[in-house]
Structure formats: C-alpha cells, structure tokens
Short mmCIF file of N, CA and C and ligand atoms in Angstrom, two decimals:
data_model
loop_
_atom_site.label_atom_id
_atom_site.label_comp_id
_atom_site.label_asym_id
_atom_site.label_seq_id
_atom_site.Cartn_x
_atom_site.Cartn_y
_atom_site.Cartn_z
N MET A 673 -41.18 22.23 12.49
CA MET A 673 -40.16 22.07 11.46
C MET A 673 -38.87 21.54 12.09
N SER A 674 -38.28 20.55 11.46
CA SER A 674 -37.06 20.00 12.04
C SER A 674 -35.86 20.81 11.59
N ASN A 675 -34.83 20.76 12.40
CA ASN A 675 -33.61 21.48 12.07
C ASN A 675 -32.62 20.56 11.38
N TYR A 676 -31.90 21.16 10.47
CA TYR A 676 -30.92 20.42 9.69
C TYR A 676 -29.56 21.03 9.97
N TYR A 677 -28.60 20.17 10.28
CA TYR A 677 -27.26 20.65 10.61
C TYR A 677 -26.23 20.00 9.71
N VAL A 678 -25.19 20.75 9.40
CA VAL A 678 -23.99 20.15 8.82
C VAL A 678 -22.88 20.36 9.85
N LYS A 679 -22.28 19.25 10.30
CA LYS A 679 -21.24 19.33 11.33
C LYS A 679 -19.91 18.96 10.70
N ILE A 680 -18.94 19.85 10.87
CA ILE A 680 -17.61 19.62 10.32
C ILE A 680 -16.67 19.27 11.46
N ILE A 681 -16.03 18.11 11.34
CA ILE A 681 -15.14 17.65 12.41
C ILE A 681 -13.80 17.20 11.83
N PRO A 682 -12.73 17.24 12.64
CA PRO A 682 -11.46 16.69 12.17
C PRO A 682 -11.60 15.20 11.92
N ASP A 683 -10.87 14.69 10.95
CA ASP A 683 -10.88 13.26 10.65
C ASP A 683 -10.34 12.46 11.85
N ASN A 684 -9.40 13.05 12.57
CA ASN A 684 -8.81 12.40 13.75
C ASN A 684 -9.63 12.75 14.99
N PRO A 685 -10.24 11.76 15.66
CA PRO A 685 -11.13 12.05 16.79
C PRO A 685 -10.44 12.78 17.95
N TYR A 686 -9.13 12.58 18.09
CA TYR A 686 -8.41 13.15 19.24
C TYR A 686 -7.87 14.55 18.96
N CYS A 687 -8.01 15.01 17.72
CA CYS A 687 -7.40 16.28 17.34
C CYS A 687 -8.15 17.47 17.96
N HIS A 688 -7.42 18.32 18.66
CA HIS A 688 -7.99 19.57 19.17
C HIS A 688 -7.61 20.69 18.21
N VAL A 689 -8.60 21.30 17.59
CA VAL A 689 -8.34 22.42 16.70
C VAL A 689 -8.12 23.66 17.56
N ASP A 690 -7.12 24.46 17.23
CA ASP A 690 -6.99 25.65 18.07
C ASP A 690 -8.04 26.69 17.70
N MET A 691 -8.42 27.49 18.70
CA MET A 691 -9.58 28.37 18.56
C MET A 691 -9.42 29.34 17.41
N GLN A 692 -8.21 29.84 17.21
CA GLN A 692 -8.00 30.81 16.12
C GLN A 692 -8.30 30.18 14.76
N ALA A 693 -7.82 28.96 14.55
CA ALA A 693 -8.08 28.27 13.28
C ALA A 693 -9.57 27.98 13.13
N ALA A 694 -10.20 27.57 14.23
CA ALA A 694 -11.64 27.26 14.18
C ALA A 694 -12.43 28.52 13.83
N GLU A 695 -12.02 29.66 14.40
CA GLU A 695 -12.74 30.91 14.12
C GLU A 695 -12.56 31.33 12.67
N LYS A 696 -11.36 31.10 12.12
CA LYS A 696 -11.15 31.42 10.70
C LYS A 696 -12.06 30.58 9.82
N ALA A 697 -12.17 29.30 10.14
CA ALA A 697 -13.03 28.41 9.35
C ALA A 697 -14.50 28.83 9.50
N ARG A 698 -14.88 29.21 10.73
CA ARG A 698 -16.26 29.66 10.94
C ARG A 698 -16.54 30.91 10.11
N ASP A 699 -15.62 31.87 10.15
CA ASP A 699 -15.82 33.11 9.39
C ASP A 699 -15.95 32.82 7.90
N TYR A 700 -15.12 31.90 7.41
CA TYR A 700 -15.20 31.53 5.99
C TYR A 700 -16.57 30.96 5.67
N LEU A 701 -17.05 30.03 6.50
CA LEU A 701 -18.35 29.39 6.23
C LEU A 701 -19.49 30.40 6.32
N GLU A 702 -19.38 31.35 7.25
CA GLU A 702 -20.44 32.36 7.37
C GLU A 702 -20.45 33.30 6.16
N GLU A 703 -19.30 33.47 5.55
CA GLU A 703 -19.25 34.33 4.37
C GLU A 703 -19.74 33.62 3.11
N CYS A 704 -19.65 32.29 3.10
CA CYS A 704 -20.14 31.53 1.95
C CYS A 704 -21.65 31.69 1.84
N SER A 705 -22.11 31.75 0.64
CA SER A 705 -23.55 31.93 0.47
C SER A 705 -24.33 30.69 0.89
N MET A 706 -23.61 29.55 1.08
CA MET A 706 -24.34 28.33 1.44
C MET A 706 -24.84 28.35 2.87
N VAL A 707 -24.28 29.22 3.68
CA VAL A 707 -24.60 29.18 5.09
C VAL A 707 -25.84 30.01 5.39
N ALA A 708 -26.72 29.50 6.24
CA ALA A 708 -27.93 30.22 6.57
C ALA A 708 -27.64 31.40 7.48
N MET A 709 -27.58 31.17 8.76
CA MET A 709 -27.46 32.26 9.71
C MET A 709 -26.14 32.23 10.46
N SER A 710 -25.80 31.09 11.00
CA SER A 710 -24.65 31.08 11.89
C SER A 710 -23.95 29.73 11.89
N VAL A 711 -22.72 29.81 12.33
CA VAL A 711 -21.91 28.61 12.51
C VAL A 711 -21.42 28.62 13.95
N GLU A 712 -21.67 27.54 14.66
CA GLU A 712 -21.23 27.46 16.06
C GLU A 712 -19.98 26.59 16.16
N ILE A 713 -19.11 26.99 17.09
CA ILE A 713 -17.92 26.18 17.38
C ILE A 713 -18.14 25.49 18.72
N GLU A 714 -17.94 24.19 18.75
CA GLU A 714 -18.00 23.46 20.02
C GLU A 714 -16.67 22.77 20.25
N MET A 715 -16.13 22.95 21.46
CA MET A 715 -14.88 22.30 21.84
C MET A 715 -15.16 21.33 22.99
N HIS A 716 -14.58 20.16 22.91
CA HIS A 716 -14.73 19.16 23.98
C HIS A 716 -13.34 18.74 24.45
N GLU A 717 -13.22 18.41 25.74
CA GLU A 717 -11.88 18.03 26.22
C GLU A 717 -11.47 16.63 25.76
N ALA A 718 -12.46 15.81 25.40
CA ALA A 718 -12.19 14.48 24.86
C ALA A 718 -13.20 14.27 23.72
N PRO A 719 -12.98 13.24 22.89
CA PRO A 719 -13.90 13.05 21.76
C PRO A 719 -15.36 12.90 22.19
N ALA A 720 -16.24 13.63 21.54
CA ALA A 720 -17.69 13.51 21.73
C ALA A 720 -18.25 12.75 20.54
N PHE A 721 -19.36 12.08 20.74
CA PHE A 721 -20.02 11.41 19.62
C PHE A 721 -20.77 12.46 18.81
N VAL A 722 -20.49 12.51 17.51
CA VAL A 722 -21.11 13.49 16.61
C VAL A 722 -22.06 12.70 15.71
N ASP A 723 -23.36 12.82 15.98
CA ASP A 723 -24.30 11.91 15.35
C ASP A 723 -25.04 12.56 14.18
N SER A 724 -25.66 11.70 13.39
CA SER A 724 -26.43 12.19 12.25
C SER A 724 -27.93 12.28 12.59
N GLY A 725 -28.26 12.19 13.88
CA GLY A 725 -29.62 12.42 14.36
C GLY A 725 -30.63 11.52 13.68
N GLY A 726 -31.68 12.12 13.14
CA GLY A 726 -32.75 11.37 12.51
C GLY A 726 -32.35 10.65 11.23
N TYR A 727 -31.15 10.96 10.72
CA TYR A 727 -30.68 10.27 9.52
C TYR A 727 -30.02 8.93 9.84
N LEU A 728 -29.72 8.69 11.12
CA LEU A 728 -29.00 7.46 11.47
C LEU A 728 -29.95 6.27 11.41
N GLN A 729 -29.71 5.37 10.47
CA GLN A 729 -30.59 4.22 10.26
C GLN A 729 -29.92 2.92 10.63
N GLU A 730 -28.62 2.86 10.44
CA GLU A 730 -27.97 1.57 10.48
C GLU A 730 -26.53 1.71 10.97
N ILE A 731 -26.11 0.75 11.79
CA ILE A 731 -24.71 0.69 12.21
C ILE A 731 -24.24 -0.73 11.93
N ALA A 732 -23.23 -0.85 11.11
CA ALA A 732 -22.81 -2.17 10.64
C ALA A 732 -21.32 -2.38 10.82
N CYS A 733 -20.94 -3.65 10.80
CA CYS A 733 -19.54 -4.05 10.89
C CYS A 733 -18.81 -3.63 9.60
N PRO A 734 -17.61 -3.02 9.76
CA PRO A 734 -16.86 -2.60 8.56
C PRO A 734 -16.28 -3.79 7.79
N PHE A 735 -16.26 -4.97 8.42
CA PHE A 735 -15.66 -6.14 7.75
C PHE A 735 -16.72 -7.02 7.10
N CYS A 736 -17.72 -7.45 7.88
CA CYS A 736 -18.68 -8.43 7.33
C CYS A 736 -20.05 -7.80 7.07
N GLY A 737 -20.25 -6.55 7.49
CA GLY A 737 -21.54 -5.90 7.23
C GLY A 737 -22.64 -6.28 8.20
N GLY A 738 -22.29 -7.06 9.23
CA GLY A 738 -23.30 -7.49 10.22
C GLY A 738 -23.92 -6.31 10.94
N ASP A 739 -25.19 -6.45 11.31
CA ASP A 739 -25.91 -5.38 12.00
C ASP A 739 -25.42 -5.29 13.45
N LEU A 740 -24.96 -4.10 13.87
CA LEU A 740 -24.40 -3.94 15.20
C LEU A 740 -25.19 -2.97 16.07
N LEU A 741 -26.38 -2.59 15.63
CA LEU A 741 -27.11 -1.53 16.34
C LEU A 741 -27.32 -1.85 17.82
N ASP A 742 -27.81 -3.04 18.13
CA ASP A 742 -28.08 -3.38 19.54
C ASP A 742 -26.79 -3.46 20.34
N TRP A 743 -25.79 -4.11 19.78
CA TRP A 743 -24.49 -4.22 20.46
C TRP A 743 -23.88 -2.83 20.68
N TRP A 744 -24.04 -1.98 19.70
CA TRP A 744 -23.44 -0.64 19.73
C TRP A 744 -23.95 0.18 20.93
N LYS A 745 -25.26 0.08 21.22
CA LYS A 745 -25.81 0.87 22.34
C LYS A 745 -25.10 0.53 23.64
N ASP A 746 -24.92 -0.76 23.93
CA ASP A 746 -24.22 -1.18 25.15
C ASP A 746 -22.75 -0.78 25.10
N ALA A 747 -22.14 -0.93 23.92
CA ALA A 747 -20.72 -0.60 23.79
C ALA A 747 -20.50 0.90 24.01
N MET A 748 -21.43 1.72 23.55
CA MET A 748 -21.32 3.17 23.77
C MET A 748 -21.45 3.50 25.25
N ASP A 749 -22.42 2.87 25.94
CA ASP A 749 -22.59 3.11 27.37
C ASP A 749 -21.32 2.72 28.13
N ALA A 750 -20.73 1.59 27.74
CA ALA A 750 -19.54 1.11 28.43
C ALA A 750 -18.34 2.02 28.17
N ALA A 751 -18.27 2.62 26.99
CA ALA A 751 -17.09 3.40 26.62
C ALA A 751 -17.17 4.86 27.09
N ALA A 752 -18.39 5.35 27.33
CA ALA A 752 -18.54 6.76 27.68
C ALA A 752 -18.08 7.02 29.12
N GLY A 753 -17.38 8.13 29.31
CA GLY A 753 -17.01 8.56 30.66
C GLY A 753 -18.20 9.25 31.32
N GLU A 754 -18.02 9.67 32.58
CA GLU A 754 -19.10 10.32 33.32
C GLU A 754 -19.58 11.59 32.63
N ASN A 755 -18.66 12.23 31.91
CA ASN A 755 -19.00 13.47 31.22
C ASN A 755 -19.66 13.21 29.85
N GLY A 756 -19.89 11.93 29.53
CA GLY A 756 -20.51 11.62 28.24
C GLY A 756 -19.53 11.63 27.08
N LEU A 757 -18.25 11.86 27.38
CA LEU A 757 -17.23 11.90 26.33
C LEU A 757 -16.47 10.57 26.27
N PHE A 758 -15.72 10.38 25.20
CA PHE A 758 -15.06 9.10 24.94
C PHE A 758 -13.55 9.30 24.93
N ALA A 759 -12.95 9.19 26.13
CA ALA A 759 -11.52 9.44 26.25
C ALA A 759 -10.72 8.39 25.50
N GLU A 760 -11.26 7.17 25.41
CA GLU A 760 -10.57 6.08 24.72
C GLU A 760 -11.51 5.44 23.72
N LEU A 761 -11.04 5.34 22.52
CA LEU A 761 -11.83 4.66 21.48
C LEU A 761 -11.07 3.39 21.07
N ASP A 762 -10.83 2.55 22.05
CA ASP A 762 -10.06 1.33 21.80
C ASP A 762 -10.81 0.39 20.87
N GLU A 763 -10.03 -0.43 20.20
CA GLU A 763 -10.67 -1.48 19.38
C GLU A 763 -11.34 -2.49 20.28
N LYS A 764 -12.50 -2.94 19.86
CA LYS A 764 -13.25 -3.95 20.59
C LYS A 764 -13.52 -5.12 19.67
N GLN A 765 -13.68 -6.29 20.29
CA GLN A 765 -14.05 -7.46 19.48
C GLN A 765 -15.52 -7.35 19.11
N LEU A 766 -15.82 -7.53 17.84
CA LEU A 766 -17.19 -7.40 17.36
C LEU A 766 -17.92 -8.73 17.45
N PRO A 767 -19.22 -8.69 17.80
CA PRO A 767 -19.96 -9.93 18.01
C PRO A 767 -20.30 -10.68 16.72
N CYS A 768 -20.23 -10.00 15.58
CA CYS A 768 -20.66 -10.61 14.31
C CYS A 768 -19.62 -11.60 13.79
N CYS A 769 -18.39 -11.09 13.57
CA CYS A 769 -17.37 -11.92 12.92
C CYS A 769 -16.13 -12.08 13.80
N GLY A 770 -16.14 -11.44 14.97
CA GLY A 770 -15.02 -11.61 15.89
C GLY A 770 -13.81 -10.76 15.58
N ARG A 771 -13.88 -9.94 14.51
CA ARG A 771 -12.74 -9.05 14.23
C ARG A 771 -12.82 -7.85 15.14
N ARG A 772 -11.79 -7.01 15.10
CA ARG A 772 -11.69 -5.90 16.04
C ARG A 772 -11.79 -4.56 15.31
N ALA A 773 -12.57 -3.65 15.90
CA ALA A 773 -12.68 -2.29 15.35
C ALA A 773 -13.03 -1.36 16.49
N SER A 774 -12.68 -0.09 16.35
CA SER A 774 -13.08 0.91 17.35
C SER A 774 -14.48 1.42 16.99
N LEU A 775 -15.12 2.06 17.96
CA LEU A 775 -16.45 2.62 17.70
C LEU A 775 -16.41 3.62 16.55
N ASN A 776 -15.25 4.26 16.37
CA ASN A 776 -15.12 5.24 15.29
C ASN A 776 -15.02 4.58 13.91
N GLU A 777 -14.71 3.30 13.88
CA GLU A 777 -14.49 2.62 12.59
C GLU A 777 -15.72 1.86 12.09
N LEU A 778 -16.80 1.85 12.87
CA LEU A 778 -18.01 1.15 12.42
C LEU A 778 -18.61 1.91 11.25
N LYS A 779 -19.44 1.20 10.49
CA LYS A 779 -20.10 1.84 9.35
C LYS A 779 -21.44 2.42 9.77
N TYR A 780 -21.44 3.72 9.96
CA TYR A 780 -22.67 4.42 10.34
C TYR A 780 -23.33 4.95 9.06
N ASP A 781 -24.65 4.75 8.98
CA ASP A 781 -25.38 5.24 7.81
C ASP A 781 -26.60 6.03 8.30
N TYR A 782 -26.67 7.35 8.08
CA TYR A 782 -25.62 8.25 7.57
C TYR A 782 -24.39 8.25 8.48
N PRO A 783 -23.25 8.73 7.95
CA PRO A 783 -22.03 8.76 8.74
C PRO A 783 -22.15 9.54 10.05
N CYS A 784 -21.47 9.04 11.08
CA CYS A 784 -21.31 9.72 12.36
C CYS A 784 -19.81 9.77 12.64
N GLY A 785 -19.42 10.44 13.71
CA GLY A 785 -18.00 10.46 14.03
C GLY A 785 -17.78 10.80 15.48
N PHE A 786 -16.51 10.89 15.85
CA PHE A 786 -16.12 11.31 17.19
C PHE A 786 -15.13 12.46 17.02
N ALA A 787 -15.28 13.51 17.85
CA ALA A 787 -14.40 14.65 17.66
C ALA A 787 -14.32 15.52 18.90
N CYS A 788 -13.19 16.21 19.04
CA CYS A 788 -12.99 17.18 20.12
C CYS A 788 -13.41 18.58 19.68
N THR A 789 -13.52 18.79 18.38
CA THR A 789 -13.93 20.10 17.87
C THR A 789 -15.03 19.89 16.82
N GLU A 790 -16.10 20.68 16.92
CA GLU A 790 -17.16 20.63 15.91
C GLU A 790 -17.43 22.06 15.42
N LEU A 791 -17.58 22.19 14.11
CA LEU A 791 -18.12 23.42 13.53
C LEU A 791 -19.51 23.07 13.04
N ILE A 792 -20.52 23.67 13.62
CA ILE A 792 -21.90 23.27 13.35
C ILE A 792 -22.61 24.36 12.55
N VAL A 793 -22.99 24.00 11.33
CA VAL A 793 -23.70 24.92 10.44
C VAL A 793 -25.19 24.60 10.55
N LEU A 794 -25.97 25.59 10.98
CA LEU A 794 -27.40 25.37 11.18
C LEU A 794 -28.20 25.72 9.92
N ASN A 795 -29.04 24.82 9.50
CA ASN A 795 -29.93 25.02 8.36
C ASN A 795 -29.25 25.69 7.16
N PRO A 796 -28.19 25.07 6.62
CA PRO A 796 -27.54 25.67 5.44
C PRO A 796 -28.51 25.69 4.26
N ARG A 797 -28.37 26.71 3.44
CA ARG A 797 -29.26 26.83 2.28
C ARG A 797 -28.94 25.81 1.20
N ASN A 798 -27.65 25.56 1.03
CA ASN A 798 -27.22 24.63 -0.01
C ASN A 798 -26.27 23.59 0.57
N GLN A 799 -26.01 22.57 -0.20
CA GLN A 799 -25.03 21.57 0.21
C GLN A 799 -23.64 22.17 0.22
N LEU A 800 -22.82 21.68 1.14
CA LEU A 800 -21.40 21.99 1.09
C LEU A 800 -20.82 21.35 -0.16
N GLU A 801 -20.05 22.10 -0.89
CA GLU A 801 -19.42 21.52 -2.07
C GLU A 801 -17.97 21.20 -1.77
N GLN A 802 -17.38 20.42 -2.68
CA GLN A 802 -16.01 19.96 -2.46
C GLN A 802 -15.04 21.13 -2.25
N HIS A 803 -15.24 22.22 -2.97
CA HIS A 803 -14.29 23.35 -2.80
C HIS A 803 -14.45 24.02 -1.44
N HIS A 804 -15.67 23.99 -0.86
CA HIS A 804 -15.84 24.51 0.50
C HIS A 804 -15.07 23.62 1.49
N ILE A 805 -15.22 22.31 1.29
CA ILE A 805 -14.55 21.37 2.20
C ILE A 805 -13.03 21.55 2.13
N GLU A 806 -12.52 21.69 0.90
CA GLU A 806 -11.07 21.85 0.75
C GLU A 806 -10.60 23.15 1.37
N ALA A 807 -11.40 24.21 1.25
CA ALA A 807 -11.01 25.50 1.85
C ALA A 807 -10.97 25.38 3.37
N VAL A 808 -11.95 24.69 3.95
CA VAL A 808 -11.96 24.51 5.41
C VAL A 808 -10.76 23.66 5.83
N GLU A 809 -10.44 22.64 5.05
CA GLU A 809 -9.28 21.80 5.38
C GLU A 809 -7.99 22.63 5.37
N ARG A 810 -7.89 23.54 4.41
CA ARG A 810 -6.70 24.40 4.36
C ARG A 810 -6.65 25.31 5.59
N LEU A 811 -7.79 25.88 5.97
CA LEU A 811 -7.82 26.80 7.12
C LEU A 811 -7.51 26.07 8.42
N LEU A 812 -7.98 24.84 8.54
CA LEU A 812 -7.75 24.08 9.77
C LEU A 812 -6.42 23.34 9.73
N GLY A 813 -5.88 23.14 8.52
CA GLY A 813 -4.62 22.41 8.39
C GLY A 813 -4.76 20.93 8.64
N MET A 814 -5.91 20.36 8.31
CA MET A 814 -6.13 18.92 8.55
C MET A 814 -7.28 18.40 7.69
N ARG A 815 -7.33 17.08 7.58
CA ARG A 815 -8.46 16.44 6.90
C ARG A 815 -9.69 16.55 7.79
N ILE A 816 -10.84 16.74 7.15
CA ILE A 816 -12.09 16.84 7.91
C ILE A 816 -13.10 15.79 7.44
N LYS A 817 -14.10 15.57 8.29
CA LYS A 817 -15.26 14.75 7.96
C LYS A 817 -16.48 15.63 8.04
N VAL A 818 -17.44 15.40 7.17
CA VAL A 818 -18.67 16.19 7.18
C VAL A 818 -19.82 15.26 7.59
N ILE A 819 -20.54 15.66 8.64
CA ILE A 819 -21.63 14.86 9.18
C ILE A 819 -22.94 15.62 8.92
N TYR A 820 -23.88 14.97 8.25
CA TYR A 820 -25.19 15.59 8.00
C TYR A 820 -26.15 15.08 9.04
N SER A 821 -26.86 16.00 9.69
CA SER A 821 -27.69 15.61 10.83
C SER A 821 -29.02 16.33 10.80
N ARG A 822 -30.04 15.65 11.28
CA ARG A 822 -31.38 16.24 11.34
C ARG A 822 -31.94 15.93 12.73
N ILE A 823 -32.53 16.95 13.36
CA ILE A 823 -33.15 16.75 14.68
C ILE A 823 -34.65 16.79 14.50
ZN1 LIG B 1128 -18.35 -8.39 11.44
#
C-alpha cells in the first residue's frame, strides 16, 4: 500500500517557522478529525525540495508552457548544495522561450515547492479544507502552500 502525505509549507521558500508556532499548527492538525495518526515537523537550514512524489507528472515553463522536465533534472543537480538543500533559488534562463524564472516558479503538476519548514500529515482521512488552511495560516502567521504527495 502506498503512503499518502499532505505537506504544508510556507509560501516563501526562505521562511523559517519558529518551533513554537510549528508545534501549535501541528497540535491543531492532530486535533482535526481529518488527520490520521500524526503530523511531523521537519526543519531545514536552507530550502529543501518538497515534492509531490508519484503525483508529479509534468514540469512546465510558467510563461510559454514548454516541457522542462529534462532540463529541470540538470538544473536541480546544479542548484543543490552538498547537503541536498537549495541555498539559492536564483532565476535561470529557460531553454524553451529564453525568459527567466527560479526553480520555485516553474509549473509543477501536481504542485511542488521549496521550504525550510514542512508540516507533514501522513495518510489523512479527508482532504484539507479551506478553513483548515486558513487556521494554519493564522497559527503560523504566514501564507502557506499545500503539497499533495504519494510515495
Ligand atoms: Zn518558456
């Protein structure tokens, strides 16, 4: 059986959530009936790639829609530090149309992201609803992105 995760990350890849706020958000999610068993908090010193696992089908240019999957693999290798983290998400020239975008701005389907803090909900029973997302945003004091992932 494959595992299904919902990963909650700050909208800003460089944002470090403080542990107290992250724990409050975790406690809230664990109390919601949507959560299965547990919510894990992961902290990284620099942005980590937060992927959608088996749901990731396509990576495209945000401007022209060109397929960037092959280019993206090399660009990720070049951008990753020795620790596998992405200290800099600089804009790069894209091979499709020549415009510039950062790895965080590409169109990932399903969505992926980069983040220093992740709240990982394992095998939730139900979908996160908008009011759950808003409550977590209030607890963290920032906009969040929700990444759906399957291993
Ligand atoms: Zn393009």
